Coordinates of C-alpha atoms in Angstrom, one line a residue:
M244 CA 37.6 130.3 54.3
R245 CA 37.8 126.5 54.3
K246 CA 36.1 126.5 57.8
K247 CA 33.3 128.5 56.4
L248 CA 32.9 126.3 53.7
I249 CA 32.9 123.2 55.9
C250 CA 30.1 124.8 58.2
L251 CA 28.1 125.3 54.9
L252 CA 28.5 121.8 53.9
L253 CA 27.8 120.6 57.2
C254 CA 24.3 122.9 57.3
L255 CA 23.4 121.5 53.7
S256 CA 23.8 117.9 55.1
V257 CA 21.3 118.7 57.7
L258 CA 19.0 120.5 55.1
L259 CA 19.3 118.2 52.3
P260 CA 17.0 115.4 53.3
A261 CA 14.0 118.0 53.5
T262 CA 14.8 119.0 49.9
L263 CA 14.9 115.3 48.7
A264 CA 11.7 114.7 50.4
G265 CA 10.0 116.8 47.7
C266 CA 11.1 114.0 44.9
G267 CA 8.3 111.4 44.8
E268 CA 10.9 108.6 43.9
Q269 CA 13.0 109.5 46.6
S270 CA 10.3 110.0 49.4
D271 CA 10.7 106.9 51.3
N272 CA 14.6 107.1 51.8
S273 CA 14.5 111.1 52.2
D274 CA 11.9 110.6 55.1
G275 CA 14.2 108.2 57.0
M276 CA 17.2 110.4 56.3
E277 CA 15.3 113.7 57.4
E278 CA 14.0 111.8 60.7
E279 CA 17.6 110.7 61.4
S280 CA 19.2 114.0 60.7
S281 CA 16.5 115.9 63.0
T282 CA 16.8 113.5 66.0
R283 CA 20.2 112.2 65.9
P284 CA 22.4 113.9 68.8
A285 CA 26.0 115.1 67.9
V286 CA 28.6 112.9 69.4
T287 CA 32.3 113.5 69.6
L288 CA 34.8 110.6 69.7
S289 CA 38.2 110.2 70.6
M290 CA 40.5 108.2 68.2
W291 CA 43.9 107.0 69.0
V292 CA 46.4 106.0 66.4
I293 CA 50.0 105.3 65.5
S294 CA 51.9 107.5 63.0
E295 CA 55.4 106.7 61.5
K296 CA 56.8 110.2 62.5
D297 CA 55.7 113.1 64.7
I298 CA 52.9 115.0 63.3
S299 CA 52.7 118.7 63.5
P300 CA 49.6 120.4 65.0
E301 CA 48.8 122.0 61.6
T302 CA 49.1 118.8 59.9
E303 CA 46.9 116.9 62.5
A304 CA 44.2 119.9 62.2
L305 CA 44.2 119.3 58.4
I306 CA 43.6 115.5 58.6
E307 CA 41.3 115.8 61.4
E308 CA 39.2 118.4 59.4
A309 CA 39.1 116.3 56.4
V310 CA 38.2 113.2 58.4
N311 CA 35.2 115.2 59.9
E312 CA 34.0 116.4 56.7
V313 CA 33.0 112.8 56.2
T314 CA 32.0 111.7 59.7
Q315 CA 30.0 114.7 60.6
S316 CA 28.2 114.5 57.3
K317 CA 27.4 110.7 57.3
Y318 CA 27.3 109.9 61.2
T319 CA 26.9 113.1 63.0
T320 CA 29.9 112.2 64.6
K321 CA 32.9 114.2 65.1
V322 CA 36.2 112.4 65.6
D323 CA 39.2 114.1 67.7
L324 CA 42.3 112.4 66.4
S325 CA 45.4 111.5 68.7
F326 CA 48.7 110.6 67.1
F327 CA 51.5 109.0 68.6
T328 CA 54.6 107.5 67.2
E329 CA 54.9 103.7 68.1
D330 CA 57.4 104.1 70.7
A331 CA 55.4 106.5 72.7
Y332 CA 52.0 105.1 72.1
Y333 CA 51.2 102.5 74.8
A334 CA 52.7 104.3 77.5
A335 CA 50.3 107.1 76.8
L336 CA 47.4 104.8 76.3
E337 CA 47.9 103.0 79.5
E338 CA 48.4 105.8 81.3
K339 CA 45.0 107.3 80.1
M340 CA 43.1 104.1 80.8
A341 CA 44.8 103.8 84.2
A342 CA 43.8 107.4 85.0
I343 CA 40.2 106.8 84.0
Q344 CA 40.0 103.7 85.9
E345 CA 41.2 105.4 88.9
Y346 CA 38.7 108.1 88.4
K347 CA 35.8 105.9 88.1
A348 CA 36.8 103.8 91.3
N349 CA 37.0 107.1 93.1
A350 CA 33.7 108.1 91.9
G351 CA 32.0 105.4 93.7
A352 CA 29.2 103.0 92.5
S353 CA 26.6 105.4 93.4
A354 CA 27.9 108.3 91.3
P355 CA 28.4 106.8 87.7
I356 CA 30.0 108.8 85.1
V357 CA 28.0 110.6 82.5
L358 CA 29.8 111.9 79.5
P359 CA 28.9 114.0 76.8
G360 CA 27.3 112.2 73.9
V361 CA 26.3 109.0 75.7
S362 CA 23.9 106.8 73.6
T363 CA 20.4 106.4 75.6
E364 CA 16.9 106.1 74.7
E365 CA 16.2 109.5 75.9
T366 CA 19.2 111.1 74.0
E367 CA 18.5 109.2 70.6
A368 CA 14.7 110.0 70.6
S369 CA 15.4 113.6 71.3
T370 CA 16.0 116.5 68.7
A371 CA 19.7 117.2 68.0
E372 CA 21.1 120.4 69.6
T373 CA 22.2 123.3 67.2
I374 CA 23.9 126.4 67.4
V375 CA 24.2 129.6 65.3
N376 CA 27.5 129.8 63.5
E377 CA 29.6 132.6 62.5
L378 CA 27.7 132.7 59.1
G379 CA 24.5 133.3 60.8
M380 CA 23.5 129.5 60.0
R381 CA 22.1 127.0 62.6
V382 CA 24.3 123.8 62.7
L383 CA 24.6 120.9 64.9
K384 CA 26.4 121.5 68.0
Y385 CA 29.3 118.9 68.9
P386 CA 30.2 118.5 72.5
D387 CA 33.8 118.8 73.7
L388 CA 35.8 115.7 74.8
D389 CA 35.8 114.9 78.4
E390 CA 39.0 114.2 80.1
N391 CA 37.6 110.8 81.2
Q392 CA 36.5 109.8 77.7
L393 CA 38.4 107.1 75.5
D394 CA 36.8 105.8 72.5
I395 CA 38.5 104.2 69.4
I396 CA 42.0 102.8 69.9
F397 CA 44.5 101.1 67.8
L398 CA 46.0 97.7 69.2
A399 CA 48.5 95.3 68.1
G400 CA 49.8 91.9 69.7
K401 CA 47.6 89.1 71.2
D402 CA 49.1 89.5 74.7
R403 CA 48.0 93.1 75.0
L404 CA 44.9 92.6 73.5
R405 CA 44.0 89.8 76.3
S406 CA 45.6 91.8 79.1
Y407 CA 43.6 94.8 78.3
A408 CA 40.4 92.7 78.2
D409 CA 41.4 91.0 81.4
A410 CA 41.8 94.6 82.9
G411 CA 38.4 95.8 81.7
Y412 CA 39.7 98.2 79.5
L413 CA 37.8 96.9 76.4
S414 CA 34.2 96.8 75.1
V415 CA 32.8 93.6 73.9
L416 CA 31.7 94.0 70.1
D417 CA 29.9 91.0 69.2
T418 CA 26.4 92.5 69.5
N419 CA 27.3 95.4 67.0
L420 CA 29.4 92.8 64.7
N421 CA 26.1 90.6 64.4
S422 CA 23.9 93.6 63.9
T423 CA 24.7 97.3 62.7
S424 CA 28.4 96.3 61.8
K425 CA 27.7 93.0 60.2
V426 CA 28.8 94.2 56.9
L427 CA 32.5 93.9 58.5
K428 CA 32.2 90.0 57.9
D429 CA 32.2 90.7 54.0
Y430 CA 35.1 92.9 54.0
I431 CA 37.4 91.4 56.8
F432 CA 39.0 87.9 56.1
P433 CA 37.1 85.4 58.1
T434 CA 40.2 84.1 59.8
F435 CA 40.9 87.1 61.2
L436 CA 37.5 87.5 62.9
D437 CA 37.4 84.0 64.1
Q438 CA 40.8 83.7 65.6
V439 CA 40.9 87.1 67.4
K440 CA 38.2 86.1 69.9
Y441 CA 39.2 85.7 73.3
N442 CA 37.0 83.9 76.0
K443 CA 34.4 83.7 73.1
N444 CA 34.2 87.3 72.8
T445 CA 35.4 89.9 70.0
Y446 CA 37.2 92.9 71.9
A447 CA 39.0 94.2 68.6
I448 CA 38.3 94.4 64.8
P449 CA 41.3 93.3 62.8
N450 CA 42.3 95.4 59.9
N451 CA 42.1 93.3 56.9
H452 CA 45.7 92.7 55.0
L453 CA 47.9 90.4 53.2
I454 CA 48.2 87.0 55.4
G455 CA 51.5 85.8 53.9
E456 CA 53.3 84.6 50.9
Y457 CA 53.6 81.4 49.1
T458 CA 56.6 79.5 48.5
Y459 CA 57.1 78.2 45.1
L460 CA 59.2 75.8 43.1
L461 CA 60.0 76.9 39.4
I462 CA 61.1 74.3 37.1
N463 CA 62.4 75.2 33.7
K464 CA 59.9 73.7 30.9
A465 CA 62.4 73.7 28.3
L466 CA 65.1 72.0 30.1
A467 CA 62.6 69.6 31.8
E468 CA 61.8 68.5 28.2
K469 CA 65.1 68.2 26.9
Y470 CA 66.3 65.9 29.8
Y471 CA 63.0 63.9 29.6
F472 CA 61.9 65.1 33.1
D473 CA 58.2 64.7 34.1
T474 CA 57.3 67.8 36.2
S475 CA 53.6 66.7 36.6
S476 CA 54.1 64.9 40.0
V477 CA 56.9 66.7 41.5
T478 CA 56.1 68.1 44.8
S479 CA 59.6 69.0 46.2
F480 CA 62.9 70.3 45.3
V481 CA 64.7 67.1 46.1
E482 CA 62.6 65.4 43.6
C483 CA 64.5 67.6 40.9
A484 CA 67.7 66.1 41.8
D485 CA 68.1 64.2 38.8
L486 CA 67.2 67.2 36.4
I487 CA 69.4 69.4 38.7
E488 CA 72.5 67.0 38.3
D489 CA 71.6 66.8 34.3
I490 CA 71.8 70.7 34.0
G491 CA 74.8 71.3 36.1
R492 CA 76.8 68.8 34.1
N493 CA 75.7 69.6 30.9
E494 CA 74.3 73.2 30.7
S495 CA 77.4 75.5 30.9
G496 CA 75.3 78.8 30.3
V497 CA 72.5 78.0 32.6
P498 CA 72.7 77.4 36.3
A499 CA 71.2 74.4 37.5
V500 CA 69.6 76.2 40.7
L501 CA 69.1 79.8 41.1
S502 CA 70.3 80.1 44.5
Y503 CA 70.3 78.4 48.3
A504 CA 67.1 78.0 50.1
D505 CA 66.2 76.6 53.5
P506 CA 64.4 73.4 53.6
V507 CA 60.6 74.2 53.1
N508 CA 57.7 73.1 55.4
M509 CA 59.7 72.9 58.4
H510 CA 58.6 74.0 61.8
Y511 CA 61.4 74.6 64.2
W512 CA 60.7 74.2 68.1
L513 CA 63.6 76.2 69.6
G514 CA 65.2 79.6 69.0
D515 CA 62.0 81.4 67.9
G516 CA 61.7 79.6 64.9
E517 CA 65.1 79.4 63.6
M518 CA 66.6 76.3 62.1
S519 CA 67.3 74.1 65.2
I520 CA 67.7 70.3 66.0
L521 CA 64.2 70.0 67.0
G522 CA 61.8 70.2 64.0
S523 CA 58.4 68.9 62.4
Y524 CA 57.8 68.6 58.7
V525 CA 54.4 70.4 58.0
A526 CA 52.5 69.0 54.8
T527 CA 51.5 71.4 52.4
A528 CA 48.0 71.0 53.3
A529 CA 48.3 71.0 56.9
T530 CA 46.0 73.4 58.8
I531 CA 44.7 74.0 62.4
G532 CA 43.7 70.6 63.8
N533 CA 46.2 68.6 61.9
R534 CA 49.0 67.3 64.2
T535 CA 52.5 67.3 63.3
I536 CA 55.5 64.9 64.6
M537 CA 58.2 66.4 66.7
R538 CA 61.5 64.9 66.1
Q539 CA 65.3 65.5 65.6
A540 CA 65.7 67.5 62.4
F541 CA 68.6 65.3 61.4
E542 CA 66.4 62.3 61.4
T543 CA 63.8 64.1 59.1
A544 CA 64.2 63.2 55.6
S545 CA 62.8 66.1 54.0
F546 CA 65.4 68.1 56.1
T547 CA 68.3 66.0 55.5
N548 CA 67.8 65.2 51.9
H549 CA 67.1 68.8 51.0
M550 CA 70.4 70.1 52.9
L551 CA 72.3 67.6 51.2
L552 CA 71.3 68.4 47.4
M553 CA 71.8 72.1 48.5
K554 CA 75.3 71.2 49.5
K555 CA 75.9 69.1 46.3
C556 CA 74.7 72.3 44.1
E557 CA 77.2 74.5 46.2
E558 CA 79.9 71.9 46.0
N559 CA 79.7 71.7 42.1
G560 CA 79.2 75.5 41.6
W561 CA 75.8 74.8 40.3
F562 CA 74.2 77.9 42.0
A563 CA 74.0 81.3 40.0
E564 CA 76.7 83.6 40.6
N565 CA 74.3 86.7 40.8
P566 CA 70.7 85.5 41.4
D567 CA 69.3 88.9 41.1
T568 CA 70.4 89.6 37.7
T569 CA 70.2 86.0 36.3
E570 CA 67.3 85.6 33.6
S571 CA 67.4 81.7 33.2
F572 CA 67.8 79.0 35.5
G573 CA 66.9 75.2 35.8
V574 CA 65.2 75.1 39.4
A575 CA 64.6 77.6 41.9
I576 CA 62.7 77.9 45.2
M577 CA 60.9 81.5 45.4
Q578 CA 58.7 83.3 47.8
G579 CA 56.2 85.6 46.4
D580 CA 52.4 86.7 45.8
Y581 CA 49.7 84.9 43.6
K582 CA 51.2 87.2 40.7
L583 CA 54.5 85.2 40.5
R584 CA 52.8 82.3 38.6
E585 CA 52.0 84.7 35.9
E586 CA 55.3 86.3 35.6
Y587 CA 57.0 82.8 35.4
G588 CA 54.3 80.8 34.1
E589 CA 55.4 80.9 30.4
D590 CA 58.7 79.5 30.8
Y591 CA 58.4 77.6 34.0
T592 CA 56.3 74.9 35.8
V593 CA 55.4 76.7 38.9
K594 CA 54.4 74.4 41.7
V595 CA 53.1 75.7 45.4
L596 CA 55.3 74.4 48.1
S597 CA 53.6 76.1 50.8
Y598 CA 50.4 78.3 51.0
P599 CA 50.2 81.6 53.0
A600 CA 49.6 80.6 56.8
A601 CA 47.7 82.7 59.2
E602 CA 50.0 82.8 62.2
E603 CA 49.1 84.4 65.7
N604 CA 51.4 87.6 64.9
T605 CA 49.6 88.0 61.7
V606 CA 46.3 88.0 63.0
Y607 CA 46.8 89.8 65.8
E608 CA 49.3 92.4 64.0
S609 CA 46.7 95.2 63.6
M610 CA 43.3 96.2 65.1
F611 CA 40.9 98.9 66.4
A612 CA 38.9 98.4 69.8
V613 CA 36.6 100.5 71.7
S614 CA 37.6 101.4 75.2
S615 CA 35.1 100.4 77.9
Y616 CA 35.2 104.4 78.8
T617 CA 33.9 105.2 75.5
V618 CA 30.8 107.4 75.4
N619 CA 29.1 105.7 72.7
L620 CA 30.0 102.4 71.5
D621 CA 27.5 102.3 68.6
R622 CA 28.9 105.5 67.1
S623 CA 32.6 104.1 67.7
M624 CA 31.6 101.0 65.9
E625 CA 30.3 103.0 63.0
I626 CA 33.4 104.9 62.5
I627 CA 35.6 101.6 62.4
T628 CA 33.1 99.9 60.2
Y629 CA 33.4 102.8 57.8
L630 CA 37.1 102.8 57.9
N631 CA 37.2 99.0 57.0
T632 CA 34.6 99.1 54.2
D633 CA 35.2 102.5 52.5
S634 CA 38.0 104.0 50.6
T635 CA 37.3 107.9 51.2
L636 CA 37.8 107.8 55.0
K637 CA 40.6 105.0 54.9
N638 CA 42.7 107.0 52.2
I639 CA 42.4 110.4 54.4
L640 CA 43.8 108.6 57.5
Q641 CA 46.5 106.7 55.5
Y642 CA 47.7 109.5 52.9
G643 CA 46.3 112.8 54.3
V644 CA 44.5 115.2 52.2
E645 CA 44.5 114.9 48.3
G646 CA 46.3 117.9 47.0
V647 CA 48.0 118.7 50.0
H648 CA 49.8 115.7 51.1
Y649 CA 49.7 113.6 48.1
E650 CA 48.2 113.5 44.5
L651 CA 47.4 110.9 42.0
D652 CA 49.4 111.2 38.6
E653 CA 48.0 110.8 35.0
D654 CA 48.5 106.9 35.5
D655 CA 46.6 106.9 38.9
N656 CA 49.8 106.2 40.7
L657 CA 50.1 107.9 44.0
V658 CA 52.5 110.4 44.5
Y659 CA 53.5 112.1 48.1
L660 CA 53.9 116.1 47.7
N661 CA 55.7 116.3 50.9
D662 CA 56.8 114.4 54.2
D663 CA 54.4 115.9 56.4
Y664 CA 52.2 112.9 57.2
R665 CA 53.3 109.4 57.2
M666 CA 51.4 106.4 58.3
N667 CA 51.7 102.6 58.2
N668 CA 49.2 101.4 56.1
L669 CA 48.7 98.2 58.2
Y670 CA 47.6 100.6 61.1
T671 CA 45.1 102.6 59.5
G672 CA 42.1 100.3 58.6
N673 CA 41.4 97.7 55.9
M674 CA 44.6 97.9 53.8
F675 CA 42.7 96.7 50.9
M676 CA 40.5 99.9 50.8
S677 CA 43.3 102.3 50.3
H678 CA 44.8 103.4 47.0
P679 CA 47.9 101.4 46.4
E680 CA 51.2 103.0 47.8
P681 CA 53.8 104.5 45.6
G682 CA 55.5 102.0 43.7
M683 CA 52.8 99.3 43.8
D684 CA 51.1 97.7 41.0
L685 CA 47.6 99.2 40.9
D686 CA 45.9 95.7 41.1
I687 CA 48.1 94.7 44.3
W688 CA 45.2 94.5 46.4
E689 CA 43.3 92.0 44.1
V690 CA 46.3 89.7 44.0
Q691 CA 46.9 89.9 48.0
K692 CA 43.3 89.0 48.3
A693 CA 43.7 86.0 46.2
A694 CA 46.4 84.9 48.5
N695 CA 44.4 85.4 51.4
R696 CA 41.8 83.3 50.0
D697 CA 44.3 80.3 49.5
S698 CA 45.5 80.7 52.9
K699 CA 45.3 78.2 55.8
I700 CA 45.6 78.7 59.4
S701 CA 48.7 77.4 60.9
P702 CA 48.6 73.9 62.6
Y703 CA 50.4 75.7 65.7
F704 CA 47.8 78.6 66.0
G705 CA 46.9 79.1 69.8
L706 CA 49.8 77.1 71.1
S707 CA 51.4 80.0 72.6
D708 CA 48.6 79.8 75.3
E709 CA 50.3 76.7 76.5
W710 CA 53.7 77.1 75.4
G711 CA 54.7 79.1 78.3
K712 CA 54.6 76.0 80.6
V713 CA 57.7 74.3 78.7
D714 CA 60.5 73.8 81.2
T715 CA 62.7 77.0 80.5
L716 CA 65.8 75.7 81.8
L717 CA 65.5 72.5 79.7
M718 CA 64.8 74.9 76.4
A719 CA 67.7 77.1 77.3
Q720 CA 70.1 73.9 77.3
L721 CA 68.7 72.5 74.3
E722 CA 69.0 75.7 72.4
E723 CA 72.6 75.8 73.4
I724 CA 72.9 72.2 72.1
S725 CA 71.2 73.2 68.9
A726 CA 73.3 76.1 68.2
E727 CA 76.5 73.8 68.3
Y728 CA 75.0 71.2 66.2
I729 CA 73.6 73.7 63.5
D730 CA 76.9 75.6 63.5
R731 CA 79.0 72.2 63.0
M732 CA 76.4 71.3 60.2
Q733 CA 77.2 74.6 58.4
Q734 CA 80.9 74.2 58.6
C735 CA 80.6 70.8 56.2
A736 CA 82.4 71.5 53.0
T737 CA 81.3 68.7 50.9
E738 CA 78.1 66.7 50.4
A739 CA 80.0 63.6 51.8
E740 CA 81.1 65.5 54.9
L741 CA 77.6 66.5 55.4
S742 CA 76.2 63.1 54.9
E743 CA 78.8 61.8 57.4
F744 CA 77.9 64.5 60.0
F745 CA 74.2 63.7 59.8
Q746 CA 74.9 60.2 60.9
T747 CA 77.2 61.0 63.7
A748 CA 74.8 63.7 64.9
K749 CA 71.9 61.2 65.1
T750 CA 73.7 59.2 67.2
E751 CA 75.2 61.5 69.6
L752 CA 71.7 63.5 70.0
S753 CA 69.9 60.3 70.6
Q754 CA 72.1 59.6 73.5
N755 CA 72.0 63.0 75.0
E756 CA 70.1 63.3 78.1
M757 CA 68.7 66.9 77.2
V758 CA 67.6 65.8 73.9
K759 CA 65.9 62.7 75.7
A760 CA 64.1 64.9 78.2
A761 CA 62.8 67.1 75.2
F762 CA 60.7 64.1 74.2
S763 CA 59.7 63.1 77.5
T764 CA 55.9 61.9 77.6
D765 CA 55.5 61.6 81.3
A766 CA 52.3 62.9 82.7
D767 CA 54.0 65.6 84.8
S768 CA 56.5 66.4 82.1
N769 CA 56.8 69.9 80.7
S770 CA 59.1 69.0 77.9
P771 CA 58.2 70.6 74.7
Y772 CA 57.0 67.4 73.3
A773 CA 54.8 66.9 76.1
V774 CA 53.4 70.4 76.3
Y775 CA 52.4 70.2 72.5
S776 CA 50.9 66.9 72.9
R777 CA 48.7 67.6 75.7
W778 CA 47.6 71.0 74.1
F779 CA 46.6 69.1 70.9
E780 CA 44.8 66.5 72.8
V781 CA 42.5 69.0 74.8
L782 CA 41.6 70.7 71.4
W783 CA 41.4 67.6 69.0
P784 CA 41.2 64.5 71.3
S785 CA 42.1 61.0 69.7
A786 CA 39.2 58.9 68.7
E787 CA 38.7 56.2 71.4

């Protein structure tokens, strides 16, 4: 019965423009719609996506049916969905692309592949092909997928995107992005679209999502006033040292500091960004094009002073016993979204220590691309564009069919009805187009969009292109040395002991040959310092 209704709706969608043409105020638009409906050929596209769990054939059919109720009516395009769990997706995708590539190679240059639905001047100008359905009504005929057809695909990761582009697996999307799909520029954060380019071409459309969190410094207003502490010019945790000591020594009922936190605004050069002996202080406002100074972390005042103050708090018992249940505190470092300011703003002065930063892994985290083996690039981009600019299609792909897989309660909160269909919201298009997930505030997307507007691009964005040139043996030796010294630092029990360690470690490391090699500036050196410096100078040459 459901299929019959769908056929009826599709038929009506074809006939509707002719009906509207009789309304004088609708005539101009109706004529255009009638012409498009009567001449636009039906196209069938494949779309490969990642699901969080295996999807049953029955559930897949329901999702596909719901998707096509939208895409066939709006674009005369049928979408054939293929679901894979993440552990199986890329192996299946690469096997498919390799098989198509082999087919094309064997077909020969004199025998080009012609697949159903290929967009040409001739087909777009012809009358759409129709068939008579089971109800005796004439409806559009959608071609079957060709085994050598691959259209819309999901991608994640910079290296994968670039390797697929180099292999010739991906279509270039800039023509569409600058014309029929230019609306994407209004819906996708500019940083994503700008930074995802490769060799000046756009090969994938990033799915819009949250870039990251803020790091905040919270200072108790009442206690600051009580101890005559001026918060107006404070920019770091260390600058709160006097207030922390006053609270710690005089306020028995309020912890001076909520909990331990690592130094803020530090970039570490070893161990995949974990705390290490090589670091750079990154100013709050620093962004791409701003150079930072690589040095020993133990010689960096923002690092050592922060660690000394934290150790003093630990030594004196100034941390809260249970931070999760502590309602009042003197000073805290917290990570959170834009809304945290409202949550704590009445009782605390809230300072931004660091803004969300667009890192490479964030920008390349979730994308849709069009395979170079697509039967119709324009139609594929229409689907990608709609998925990123409209909530209807996004919600179907993300949550399934309303009333079958989920429902909205009386407060408009989303409630799953079963466990049949689960998708990662990051992997199904523009996250901000979807209904908030269960447990989320209904205004969460507005809060996250505000954070994106405040964000900056990491000063190290793009460095990975050159970082592979760093001497791997040297890096392994440095990481071993770093692990030893970080462990020694963490074993210090008192502020005095830690202070003495920093002095000793600075001297020892300054004489260590491996550490010296890390800062080599020789023209032929592949030290981390040299590789970073050359990368920066190529992109942002020093003024002569």
